[in-house]
Amino acid sequence: MEIYNHPTFHMACEQFDLVADYLDIPQHQRDRLKFPKRSMTVALPIRLDDGMVKVFTGYRVQHHLTLGPTKGGLRYHPSVTLGEVAALAMWMSWKCALTGLPYGGAKGGITCDPRNMSVGELERLTRRFTQEMIPFIGPQIDVMAPDLGTNEQTMAWMMDTYSMHMGHTVPSIVTGKPVSLHGSLGRRESTGRGVAYLINRAMDVTGLTARNATAVVQGFGNVGSVTAYSLAKYGVKTIALSDVNGGIYNAKGIDLWELEKHIAKENTVVGFSEAEPIANGTLLLLPCDILVPAALERQITKDNAAKIKCRILAEAANGPTTPEADEILKLRDEIFIIPDILCNSGGVIVSYFEWVQDLQSFFWTETEVMDKLFRIMEQAFTATLQMSRKQNFSMRMAALSLGIKRVQEAKKLRGLFP
Ligand code: NAD
């Protein structure tokens, strides 16, 4: 479909086609599984602080509604397009199915640069987007969450706008809310902690010891920073990390707690006195045990896949590795890949817990949340590893196959409508 024309959407389709061939999915079922059920594009006029009116474009893609409501993040970034959002929605579907959650995948985004907007402008934009989405969302229809460039405050504005429209408070309309507005304990940290948990499991498999291991993290936002702190608790040393402004490197390990003080003042990792600067491209090629891309899609490409020097590639971001890079990595047995739909699934799993708690108005302790999270992640990791070994194919193919097969079965059982 032309409207989704975007490299990231083509990449998601290529991955799907490979798995569909392996699973022998009949041609007539493939388009139903691949193309989104619903896509919305909305014009969002808001008044800027200088009094001018600017129209932004917002998107929401609901990939399939066969297993329950759709679930997925909302992204604020200058390069957001419908095709990118559709790819991310498709990956969400496979991720939810892999981890056994009662959801289809969704994703949304607004093409904007949140770093150059005031809090007031962001609030008006978020409320306007929510208002436009009201006919298409609901706790049993589509539930949003934070992603790149959005956070708990964004979710609080969305919940408030929706609740004011309904005439009563509806916490279950979004997840990733502040805990004081019925968010879940542990949600903010869940994706990064899940990434670190799986890295620990991958270290068991590859025979690495946490105490001697080094990590490189691209993208020191929510997911990247929590991953680095959690790895530090296991004893892993982070030697390089970056944000959109640039990277920093210290072969002896970066003191994350000192770095936190620097970020509080400067709002970037750049300029940290106890490390030297490093370019983002070079950072990915540093020799290390664990490489964690935790920023954007398409970072490991055919140009650098042969040159990365890690033992474990933990895909915290969505779609950080292109299919061409995957072909190269397939020949590099020494690298153990934790594929994105498994690696960063901790976020949507705890989002699911938040939704369940909100629907029941009955809240769990952080220990209960983490315990349940790690149990689901362990199951998904073990199933993926077993399938990869049994079929002798990559962890990515195994994870995608498990997810896609579950959605295919559900569609077959329900019939043509959902
Ligand atoms: P975030 O906005 O909190 O952080 C993103 C970080 O990446 C920031 O530090 C930003 O400066 C940095 N960055 C942006 N462009 C960069 C570049 N070119 N080079 C290096 N760094 C760059 O976002 P997040 O929530 O941490 O999400 C990161 C990734 O994880 C995204 O791909 C997102 O889709 C994925 N993800 C997030 C969650 C979640 O719960 N937040 C769940 C699953 C997947």
GROMACS .gro file of C-alpha atoms and ligand atoms in nm:
model
  462
    1MET     CA    1   0.000   0.000   0.000
    2GLU     CA    2   0.146   0.330  -0.120
    3ILE     CA    3   0.034   0.532   0.183
    4TYR     CA    4   0.278   0.342   0.407
    5ASN     CA    5   0.576   0.393   0.177
    6HIS     CA    6   0.871   0.433   0.417
    7PRO     CA    7   1.200   0.241   0.464
    8THR     CA    8   1.099   0.128   0.815
    9PHE     CA    9   0.765  -0.007   0.687
   10HIS     CA   10   0.944  -0.191   0.404
   11MET     CA   11   1.181  -0.333   0.664
   12ALA     CA   12   0.892  -0.461   0.881
   13CYS     CA   13   0.728  -0.613   0.568
   14GLU     CA   14   1.052  -0.783   0.462
   15GLN     CA   15   1.083  -0.941   0.806
   16PHE     CA   16   0.719  -1.050   0.792
   17ASP     CA   17   0.759  -1.205   0.445
   18LEU     CA   18   1.058  -1.412   0.558
   19VAL     CA   19   0.861  -1.550   0.852
   20ALA     CA   20   0.548  -1.602   0.639
   21ASP     CA   21   0.755  -1.814   0.399
   22TYR     CA   22   0.894  -2.016   0.686
   23LEU     CA   23   0.548  -2.064   0.844
   24ASP     CA   24   0.401  -2.138   0.504
   25ILE     CA   25   0.127  -1.879   0.553
   26PRO     CA   26  -0.106  -1.888   0.250
   27GLN     CA   27  -0.082  -1.580   0.025
   28HIS     CA   28  -0.445  -1.479   0.089
   29GLN     CA   29  -0.377  -1.448   0.464
   30ARG     CA   30  -0.060  -1.244   0.430
   31ASP     CA   31  -0.207  -0.902   0.344
   32ARG     CA   32  -0.459  -0.936   0.625
   33LEU     CA   33  -0.180  -0.999   0.872
   34LYS     CA   34   0.050  -0.734   0.734
   35PHE     CA   35  -0.159  -0.424   0.665
   36PRO     CA   36  -0.305  -0.215   0.948
   37LYS     CA   37  -0.673  -0.244   1.027
   38ARG     CA   38  -0.708   0.134   1.078
   39SER     CA   39  -0.487   0.436   1.018
   40MET     CA   40  -0.578   0.791   1.112
   41THR     CA   41  -0.407   1.113   1.004
   42VAL     CA   42  -0.517   1.433   1.175
   43ALA     CA   43  -0.441   1.804   1.135
   44LEU     CA   44  -0.365   1.965   1.470
   45PRO     CA   45  -0.383   2.344   1.476
   46ILE     CA   46  -0.253   2.497   1.798
   47ARG     CA   47  -0.165   2.848   1.909
   48LEU     CA   48   0.208   2.890   1.972
   49ASP     CA   49   0.344   3.104   2.255
   50ASP     CA   50   0.417   3.389   2.010
   51GLY     CA   51   0.048   3.409   1.916
   52MET     CA   52   0.083   3.244   1.573
   53VAL     CA   53  -0.118   2.934   1.477
   54LYS     CA   54   0.070   2.629   1.351
   55VAL     CA   55  -0.083   2.310   1.212
   56PHE     CA   56   0.095   1.987   1.309
   57THR     CA   57   0.024   1.641   1.167
   58GLY     CA   58  -0.062   1.350   1.394
   59TYR     CA   59  -0.099   0.978   1.321
   60ARG     CA   60  -0.242   0.672   1.488
   61VAL     CA   61  -0.221   0.325   1.338
   62GLN     CA   62  -0.414   0.031   1.490
   63HIS     CA   63  -0.259  -0.278   1.339
   64HIS     CA   64  -0.507  -0.550   1.438
   65LEU     CA   65  -0.803  -0.582   1.673
   66THR     CA   66  -0.828  -0.961   1.673
   67LEU     CA   67  -0.702  -1.033   2.024
   68GLY     CA   68  -0.834  -0.731   2.217
   69PRO     CA   69  -0.778  -0.356   2.221
   70THR     CA   70  -0.471  -0.218   2.046
   71LYS     CA   71  -0.178  -0.098   2.251
   72GLY     CA   72   0.123   0.113   2.170
   73GLY     CA   73   0.322   0.427   2.226
   74LEU     CA   74   0.292   0.784   2.105
   75ARG     CA   75   0.606   0.940   1.959
   76TYR     CA   76   0.695   1.311   1.921
   77HIS     CA   77   0.980   1.349   1.672
   78PRO     CA   78   1.053   1.564   1.363
   79SER     CA   79   1.080   1.260   1.133
   80VAL     CA   80   0.751   1.086   1.228
   81THR     CA   81   0.554   0.969   0.921
   82LEU     CA   82   0.256   0.739   0.865
   83GLY     CA   83   0.479   0.462   0.725
   84GLU     CA   84   0.714   0.468   1.023
   85VAL     CA   85   0.421   0.458   1.266
   86ALA     CA   86   0.264   0.167   1.072
   87ALA     CA   87   0.588  -0.034   1.098
   88LEU     CA   88   0.610   0.029   1.471
   89ALA     CA   89   0.243  -0.075   1.509
   90MET     CA   90   0.313  -0.401   1.325
   91TRP     CA   91   0.608  -0.479   1.554
   92MET     CA   92   0.386  -0.406   1.856
   93SER     CA   93   0.144  -0.674   1.732
   94TRP     CA   94   0.413  -0.940   1.717
   95LYS     CA   95   0.556  -0.825   2.052
   96CYS     CA   96   0.221  -0.846   2.234
   97ALA     CA   97   0.154  -1.189   2.082
   98LEU     CA   98   0.504  -1.317   2.167
   99THR     CA   99   0.457  -1.220   2.533
  100GLY     CA  100   0.097  -1.348   2.545
  101LEU     CA  101  -0.074  -1.011   2.608
  102PRO     CA  102  -0.443  -0.971   2.509
  103TYR     CA  103  -0.371  -0.688   2.265
  104GLY     CA  104  -0.315  -0.599   1.903
  105GLY     CA  105  -0.038  -0.355   1.820
  106ALA     CA  106  -0.073   0.020   1.765
  107LYS     CA  107   0.150   0.322   1.741
  108GLY     CA  108   0.101   0.696   1.708
  109GLY     CA  109   0.307   1.001   1.651
  110ILE     CA  110   0.312   1.372   1.589
  111THR     CA  111   0.564   1.528   1.353
  112CYS     CA  112   0.718   1.793   1.579
  113ASP     CA  113   1.039   1.875   1.763
  114PRO     CA  114   0.949   1.860   2.132
  115ARG     CA  115   1.292   1.995   2.230
  116ASN     CA  116   1.207   2.327   2.065
  117MET     CA  117   0.857   2.361   2.210
  118SER     CA  118   0.746   2.506   2.543
  119VAL     CA  119   0.556   2.301   2.801
  120GLY     CA  120   0.243   2.502   2.720
  121GLU     CA  121   0.274   2.429   2.347
  122LEU     CA  122   0.327   2.058   2.415
  123GLU     CA  123   0.023   2.050   2.641
  124ARG     CA  124  -0.199   2.219   2.378
  125LEU     CA  125  -0.070   1.984   2.109
  126THR     CA  126  -0.130   1.674   2.323
  127ARG     CA  127  -0.481   1.780   2.423
  128ARG     CA  128  -0.570   1.864   2.062
  129PHE     CA  129  -0.443   1.524   1.940
  130THR     CA  130  -0.639   1.343   2.214
  131GLN     CA  131  -0.954   1.536   2.123
  132GLU     CA  132  -0.917   1.435   1.756
  133MET     CA  133  -0.863   1.072   1.857
  134ILE     CA  134  -1.163   1.040   2.090
  135PRO     CA  135  -1.387   0.859   1.836
  136PHE     CA  136  -1.115   0.597   1.780
  137ILE     CA  137  -0.976   0.525   2.129
  138GLY     CA  138  -1.102   0.381   2.458
  139PRO     CA  139  -0.987   0.137   2.728
  140GLN     CA  140  -1.137  -0.149   2.524
  141ILE     CA  141  -1.041  -0.004   2.181
  142ASP     CA  142  -0.695   0.153   2.182
  143VAL     CA  143  -0.468   0.242   2.475
  144MET     CA  144  -0.166   0.474   2.429
  145ALA     CA  145   0.162   0.497   2.622
  146PRO     CA  146   0.482   0.708   2.612
  147ASP     CA  147   0.753   0.655   2.350
  148LEU     CA  148   1.034   0.866   2.205
  149GLY     CA  149   0.985   1.232   2.303
  150THR     CA  150   0.680   1.175   2.526
  151ASN     CA  151   0.658   1.098   2.897
  152GLU     CA  152   0.434   1.063   3.203
  153GLN     CA  153   0.321   1.424   3.178
  154THR     CA  154   0.205   1.368   2.819
  155MET     CA  155  -0.002   1.071   2.939
  156ALA     CA  156  -0.148   1.277   3.226
  157TRP     CA  157  -0.272   1.541   2.975
  158MET     CA  158  -0.420   1.269   2.754
  159MET     CA  159  -0.599   1.104   3.043
  160ASP     CA  160  -0.735   1.439   3.160
  161THR     CA  161  -0.863   1.539   2.814
  162TYR     CA  162  -1.034   1.203   2.763
  163SER     CA  163  -1.178   1.202   3.118
  164MET     CA  164  -1.319   1.555   3.085
  165HIS     CA  165  -1.489   1.447   2.763
  166MET     CA  166  -1.640   1.137   2.927
  167GLY     CA  167  -1.746   1.326   3.241
  168HIS     CA  168  -1.561   1.095   3.479
  169THR     CA  169  -1.202   0.989   3.547
  170VAL     CA  170  -1.083   0.712   3.313
  171PRO     CA  171  -0.727   0.608   3.414
  172SER     CA  172  -0.730   0.300   3.188
  173ILE     CA  173  -0.732   0.516   2.869
  174VAL     CA  174  -0.349   0.542   2.876
  175THR     CA  175  -0.059   0.371   3.050
  176GLY     CA  176   0.276   0.511   3.158
  177LYS     CA  177   0.093   0.773   3.369
  178PRO     CA  178   0.237   0.923   3.688
  179VAL     CA  179   0.185   0.687   3.983
  180SER     CA  180  -0.019   0.961   4.156
  181LEU     CA  181  -0.273   0.937   3.869
  182HIS     CA  182  -0.307   0.557   3.897
  183GLY     CA  183   0.002   0.472   3.696
  184SER     CA  184   0.179   0.150   3.793
  185LEU     CA  185   0.476   0.131   4.022
  186GLY     CA  186   0.775   0.019   3.813
  187ARG     CA  187   0.628   0.125   3.474
  188ARG     CA  188   0.883   0.402   3.411
  189GLU     CA  189   1.173   0.162   3.472
  190SER     CA  190   1.012  -0.148   3.320
  191THR     CA  191   1.156  -0.138   2.967
  192GLY     CA  192   1.516  -0.077   3.080
  193ARG     CA  193   1.495  -0.328   3.365
  194GLY     CA  194   1.354  -0.585   3.124
  195VAL     CA  195   1.640  -0.517   2.880
  196ALA     CA  196   1.895  -0.567   3.160
  197TYR     CA  197   1.719  -0.886   3.276
  198LEU     CA  198   1.744  -1.036   2.927
  199ILE     CA  199   2.107  -0.926   2.889
  200ASN     CA  200   2.176  -1.113   3.212
  201ARG     CA  201   2.008  -1.423   3.065
  202ALA     CA  202   2.207  -1.380   2.743
  203MET     CA  203   2.526  -1.364   2.952
  204ASP     CA  204   2.430  -1.704   3.101
  205VAL     CA  205   2.388  -1.844   2.750
  206THR     CA  206   2.711  -1.697   2.612
  207GLY     CA  207   2.920  -1.768   2.923
  208LEU     CA  208   2.997  -1.403   3.000
  209THR     CA  209   3.039  -1.289   3.360
  210ALA     CA  210   2.867  -0.963   3.456
  211ARG     CA  211   3.157  -0.849   3.676
  212ASN     CA  212   3.400  -0.853   3.381
  213ALA     CA  213   3.158  -0.729   3.117
  214THR     CA  214   3.149  -0.390   2.946
  215ALA     CA  215   2.853  -0.215   2.783
  216VAL     CA  216   2.801   0.061   2.527
  217VAL     CA  217   2.461   0.235   2.522
  218GLN     CA  218   2.338   0.449   2.233
  219GLY     CA  219   2.062   0.683   2.356
  220PHE     CA  220   2.061   0.779   2.723
  221GLY     CA  221   1.688   0.850   2.757
  222ASN     CA  222   1.438   0.654   2.961
  223VAL     CA  223   1.523   0.309   2.827
  224GLY     CA  224   1.900   0.356   2.778
  225SER     CA  225   1.961   0.512   3.120
  226VAL     CA  226   1.756   0.258   3.318
  227THR     CA  227   1.931  -0.023   3.127
  228ALA     CA  228   2.273   0.120   3.217
  229TYR     CA  229   2.182   0.164   3.588
  230SER     CA  230   2.033  -0.186   3.605
  231LEU     CA  231   2.340  -0.337   3.437
  232ALA     CA  232   2.559  -0.152   3.688
  233LYS     CA  233   2.367  -0.328   3.967
  234TYR     CA  234   2.456  -0.662   3.806
  235GLY     CA  235   2.822  -0.544   3.801
  236VAL     CA  236   2.850  -0.449   3.431
  237LYS     CA  237   3.064  -0.143   3.348
  238THR     CA  238   2.923   0.106   3.092
  239ILE     CA  239   3.220   0.245   2.898
  240ALA     CA  240   3.037   0.468   2.646
  241LEU     CA  241   2.696   0.625   2.602
  242SER     CA  242   2.531   0.897   2.400
  243ASP     CA  243   2.231   1.118   2.343
  244VAL     CA  244   2.114   1.321   2.045
  245ASN     CA  245   2.390   1.580   2.113
  246GLY     CA  246   2.683   1.336   2.107
  247GLY     CA  247   2.862   1.059   2.296
  248ILE     CA  248   3.108   1.013   2.585
  249TYR     CA  249   3.367   0.740   2.646
  250ASN     CA  250   3.579   0.621   2.937
  251ALA     CA  251   3.753   0.283   2.901
  252LYS     CA  252   3.758   0.244   3.281
  253GLY     CA  253   3.381   0.282   3.305
  254ILE     CA  254   3.153   0.585   3.342
  255ASP     CA  255   3.037   0.678   3.692
  256LEU     CA  256   2.663   0.691   3.621
  257TRP     CA  257   2.579   0.861   3.950
  258GLU     CA  258   2.827   1.146   3.881
  259LEU     CA  259   2.691   1.167   3.526
  260GLU     CA  260   2.340   1.210   3.667
  261LYS     CA  261   2.453   1.530   3.844
  262HIS     CA  262   2.603   1.658   3.517
  263ILE     CA  263   2.281   1.585   3.323
  264ALA     CA  264   2.071   1.759   3.590
  265LYS     CA  265   2.270   2.078   3.518
  266GLU     CA  266   2.339   2.051   3.143
  267ASN     CA  267   2.050   1.838   3.015
  268THR     CA  268   2.292   1.630   2.803
  269VAL     CA  269   2.568   1.372   2.855
  270VAL     CA  270   2.800   1.589   2.642
  271GLY     CA  271   3.069   1.777   2.835
  272PHE     CA  272   3.091   1.526   3.124
  273SER     CA  273   3.439   1.592   3.264
  274GLU     CA  274   3.520   1.230   3.357
  275ALA     CA  275   3.494   1.101   2.998
  276GLU     CA  276   3.615   1.196   2.652
  277PRO     CA  277   3.385   1.289   2.362
  278ILE     CA  278   3.306   1.028   2.098
  279ALA     CA  279   3.101   1.049   1.778
  280ASN     CA  280   2.781   0.844   1.767
  281GLY     CA  281   2.900   0.644   1.464
  282THR     CA  282   3.230   0.554   1.633
  283LEU     CA  283   3.055   0.463   1.956
  284LEU     CA  284   2.868   0.178   1.787
  285LEU     CA  285   3.199   0.027   1.673
  286LEU     CA  286   3.373   0.024   2.013
  287PRO     CA  287   3.492  -0.319   2.135
  288CYS     CA  288   3.255  -0.419   2.418
  289ASP     CA  289   3.064  -0.720   2.549
  290ILE     CA  290   2.717  -0.568   2.529
  291LEU     CA  291   2.596  -0.317   2.271
  292VAL     CA  292   2.261  -0.153   2.345
  293PRO     CA  293   2.107   0.063   2.073
  294ALA     CA  294   1.837   0.249   2.271
  295ALA     CA  295   1.755   0.546   2.048
  296LEU     CA  296   1.618   0.519   1.694
  297GLU     CA  297   1.550   0.268   1.417
  298ARG     CA  298   1.801   0.165   1.149
  299GLN     CA  299   2.126   0.224   1.341
  300ILE     CA  300   2.300  -0.108   1.264
  301THR     CA  301   2.314  -0.112   0.885
  302LYS     CA  302   2.500  -0.291   0.604
  303ASP     CA  303   2.775  -0.029   0.647
  304ASN     CA  304   2.859  -0.102   1.010
  305ALA     CA  305   2.722  -0.456   1.080
  306ALA     CA  306   3.051  -0.624   0.988
  307LYS     CA  307   3.243  -0.382   1.211
  308ILE     CA  308   3.055  -0.391   1.542
  309LYS     CA  309   3.259  -0.568   1.810
  310CYS     CA  310   3.022  -0.699   2.078
  311ARG     CA  311   2.918  -1.041   2.210
  312ILE     CA  312   2.558  -0.945   2.287
  313LEU     CA  313   2.349  -0.705   2.077
  314ALA     CA  314   2.053  -0.602   2.294
  315GLU     CA  315   1.799  -0.421   2.077
  316ALA     CA  316   1.637  -0.188   2.328
  317ALA     CA  317   1.511   0.046   2.052
  318ASN     CA  318   1.251  -0.068   1.801
  319GLY     CA  319   1.395  -0.176   1.465
  320PRO     CA  320   1.758  -0.070   1.526
  321THR     CA  321   1.894  -0.335   1.284
  322THR     CA  322   1.812  -0.330   0.911
  323PRO     CA  323   1.742  -0.658   0.723
  324GLU     CA  324   2.066  -0.607   0.520
  325ALA     CA  325   2.260  -0.581   0.848
  326ASP     CA  326   2.079  -0.891   0.973
  327GLU     CA  327   2.210  -1.087   0.673
  328ILE     CA  328   2.565  -0.988   0.773
  329LEU     CA  329   2.508  -1.062   1.142
  330LYS     CA  330   2.372  -1.408   1.054
  331LEU     CA  331   2.726  -1.503   0.951
  332ARG     CA  332   2.868  -1.371   1.279
  333ASP     CA  333   2.787  -1.657   1.518
  334GLU     CA  334   2.987  -1.491   1.794
  335ILE     CA  335   2.715  -1.225   1.837
  336PHE     CA  336   2.404  -1.320   2.036
  337ILE     CA  337   2.112  -1.096   1.937
  338ILE     CA  338   1.823  -1.019   2.170
  339PRO     CA  339   1.570  -0.903   1.906
  340ASP     CA  340   1.373  -0.583   1.968
  341ILE     CA  341   1.026  -0.736   2.005
  342LEU     CA  342   1.160  -0.950   2.288
  343CYS     CA  343   1.428  -0.716   2.426
  344ASN     CA  344   1.210  -0.409   2.495
  345SER     CA  345   0.887  -0.594   2.573
  346GLY     CA  346   0.912  -0.507   2.945
  347GLY     CA  347   0.746  -0.171   2.873
  348VAL     CA  348   0.429  -0.310   2.720
  349ILE     CA  349   0.412  -0.592   2.975
  350VAL     CA  350   0.402  -0.346   3.267
  351SER     CA  351   0.168  -0.124   3.064
  352TYR     CA  352  -0.062  -0.425   3.053
  353PHE     CA  353  -0.029  -0.457   3.434
  354GLU     CA  354  -0.113  -0.087   3.468
  355TRP     CA  355  -0.425  -0.128   3.252
  356VAL     CA  356  -0.536  -0.434   3.454
  357GLN     CA  357  -0.481  -0.246   3.784
  358ASP     CA  358  -0.676   0.056   3.654
  359LEU     CA  359  -0.968  -0.157   3.532
  360GLN     CA  360  -0.986  -0.325   3.873
  361SER     CA  361  -0.898  -0.014   4.078
  362PHE     CA  362  -0.673  -0.246   4.275
  363PHE     CA  363  -0.302  -0.165   4.286
  364TRP     CA  364   0.004  -0.384   4.327
  365THR     CA  365   0.337  -0.333   4.503
  366GLU     CA  366   0.652  -0.275   4.297
  367THR     CA  367   0.781  -0.618   4.402
  368GLU     CA  368   0.464  -0.784   4.268
  369VAL     CA  369   0.498  -0.590   3.941
  370MET     CA  370   0.866  -0.682   3.890
  371ASP     CA  371   0.811  -1.042   3.988
  372LYS     CA  372   0.529  -1.083   3.735
  373LEU     CA  373   0.731  -0.893   3.470
  374PHE     CA  374   1.037  -1.115   3.498
  375ARG     CA  375   0.820  -1.429   3.493
  376ILE     CA  376   0.666  -1.331   3.156
  377MET     CA  377   1.003  -1.224   3.016
  378GLU     CA  378   1.164  -1.549   3.123
  379GLN     CA  379   0.891  -1.749   2.947
  380ALA     CA  380   0.925  -1.545   2.627
  381PHE     CA  381   1.307  -1.566   2.635
  382THR     CA  382   1.307  -1.943   2.692
  383ALA     CA  383   1.047  -2.007   2.420
  384THR     CA  384   1.244  -1.792   2.173
  385LEU     CA  385   1.578  -1.954   2.257
  386GLN     CA  386   1.432  -2.306   2.232
  387MET     CA  387   1.272  -2.232   1.895
  388SER     CA  388   1.590  -2.072   1.763
  389ARG     CA  389   1.793  -2.379   1.864
  390LYS     CA  390   1.536  -2.632   1.743
  391GLN     CA  391   1.491  -2.471   1.401
  392ASN     CA  392   1.853  -2.354   1.379
  393PHE     CA  393   1.760  -1.999   1.290
  394SER     CA  394   1.817  -1.657   1.444
  395MET     CA  395   1.660  -1.532   1.766
  396ARG     CA  396   1.483  -1.266   1.555
  397MET     CA  397   1.322  -1.524   1.327
  398ALA     CA  398   1.223  -1.729   1.632
  399ALA     CA  399   1.063  -1.435   1.816
  400LEU     CA  400   0.879  -1.311   1.505
  401SER     CA  401   0.757  -1.661   1.419
  402LEU     CA  402   0.611  -1.714   1.765
  403GLY     CA  403   0.434  -1.376   1.756
  404ILE     CA  404   0.306  -1.394   1.398
  405LYS     CA  405   0.183  -1.752   1.438
  406ARG     CA  406  -0.032  -1.657   1.738
  407VAL     CA  407  -0.198  -1.371   1.548
  408GLN     CA  408  -0.246  -1.591   1.242
  409GLU     CA  409  -0.418  -1.859   1.451
  410ALA     CA  410  -0.649  -1.605   1.617
  411LYS     CA  411  -0.749  -1.458   1.279
  412LYS     CA  412  -0.815  -1.802   1.139
  413LEU     CA  413  -1.037  -1.896   1.433
  414ARG     CA  414  -1.236  -1.570   1.437
  415GLY     CA  415  -1.296  -1.535   1.063
  416LEU     CA  416  -1.266  -1.244   0.823
  417PHE     CA  417  -1.401  -0.946   1.021
  418PRO     CA  418  -1.152  -0.864   1.300
  419NAD     P1  419   1.357   0.890   2.515
  419NAD     O1  420   1.303   1.003   2.437
  419NAD     O2  421   1.340   0.890   2.664
  419NAD     O3  422   1.515   0.871   2.488
  419NAD     C1  423   1.571   0.863   2.361
  419NAD     C2  424   1.719   0.894   2.375
  419NAD     O4  425   1.782   0.877   2.248
  419NAD     C3  426   1.747   1.039   2.418
  419NAD     O5  427   1.856   1.039   2.508
  419NAD     C4  428   1.788   1.106   2.287
  419NAD     O6  429   1.872   1.219   2.310
  419NAD     C5  430   1.863   0.991   2.222
  419NAD     N1  431   1.881   1.006   2.079
  419NAD     C6  432   1.794   1.051   1.986
  419NAD     N2  433   1.851   1.049   1.864
  419NAD     C7  434   1.975   1.000   1.883
  419NAD     C8  435   2.083   0.973   1.795
  419NAD     N3  436   2.075   0.997   1.665
  419NAD     N4  437   2.196   0.921   1.849
  419NAD     C9  438   2.206   0.896   1.980
  419NAD     N5  439   2.108   0.920   2.067
  419NAD    C10  440   1.995   0.971   2.018
  419NAD     O7  441   1.293   0.758   2.450
  419NAD     P2  442   1.282   0.613   2.513
  419NAD     O8  443   1.146   0.598   2.571
  419NAD     O9  444   1.402   0.584   2.596
  419NAD    O10  445   1.283   0.523   2.380
  419NAD    C11  446   1.405   0.481   2.319
  419NAD    C12  447   1.376   0.368   2.223
  419NAD    O11  448   1.317   0.259   2.295
  419NAD    C13  449   1.278   0.399   2.109
  419NAD    O12  450   1.316   0.327   1.994
  419NAD    C14  451   1.146   0.347   2.161
  419NAD    O13  452   1.057   0.316   2.055
  419NAD    C15  453   1.194   0.223   2.233
  419NAD     N6  454   1.102   0.174   2.336
  419NAD    C16  455   1.066   0.251   2.441
  419NAD    C17  456   0.980   0.200   2.539
  419NAD    C18  457   0.944   0.278   2.662
  419NAD    O14  458   0.881   0.221   2.752
  419NAD     N7  459   0.981   0.404   2.675
  419NAD    C19  460   0.929   0.069   2.526
  419NAD    C20  461   0.969  -0.008   2.415
  419NAD    C21  462   1.056   0.046   2.322
   0.00000   0.00000   0.00000
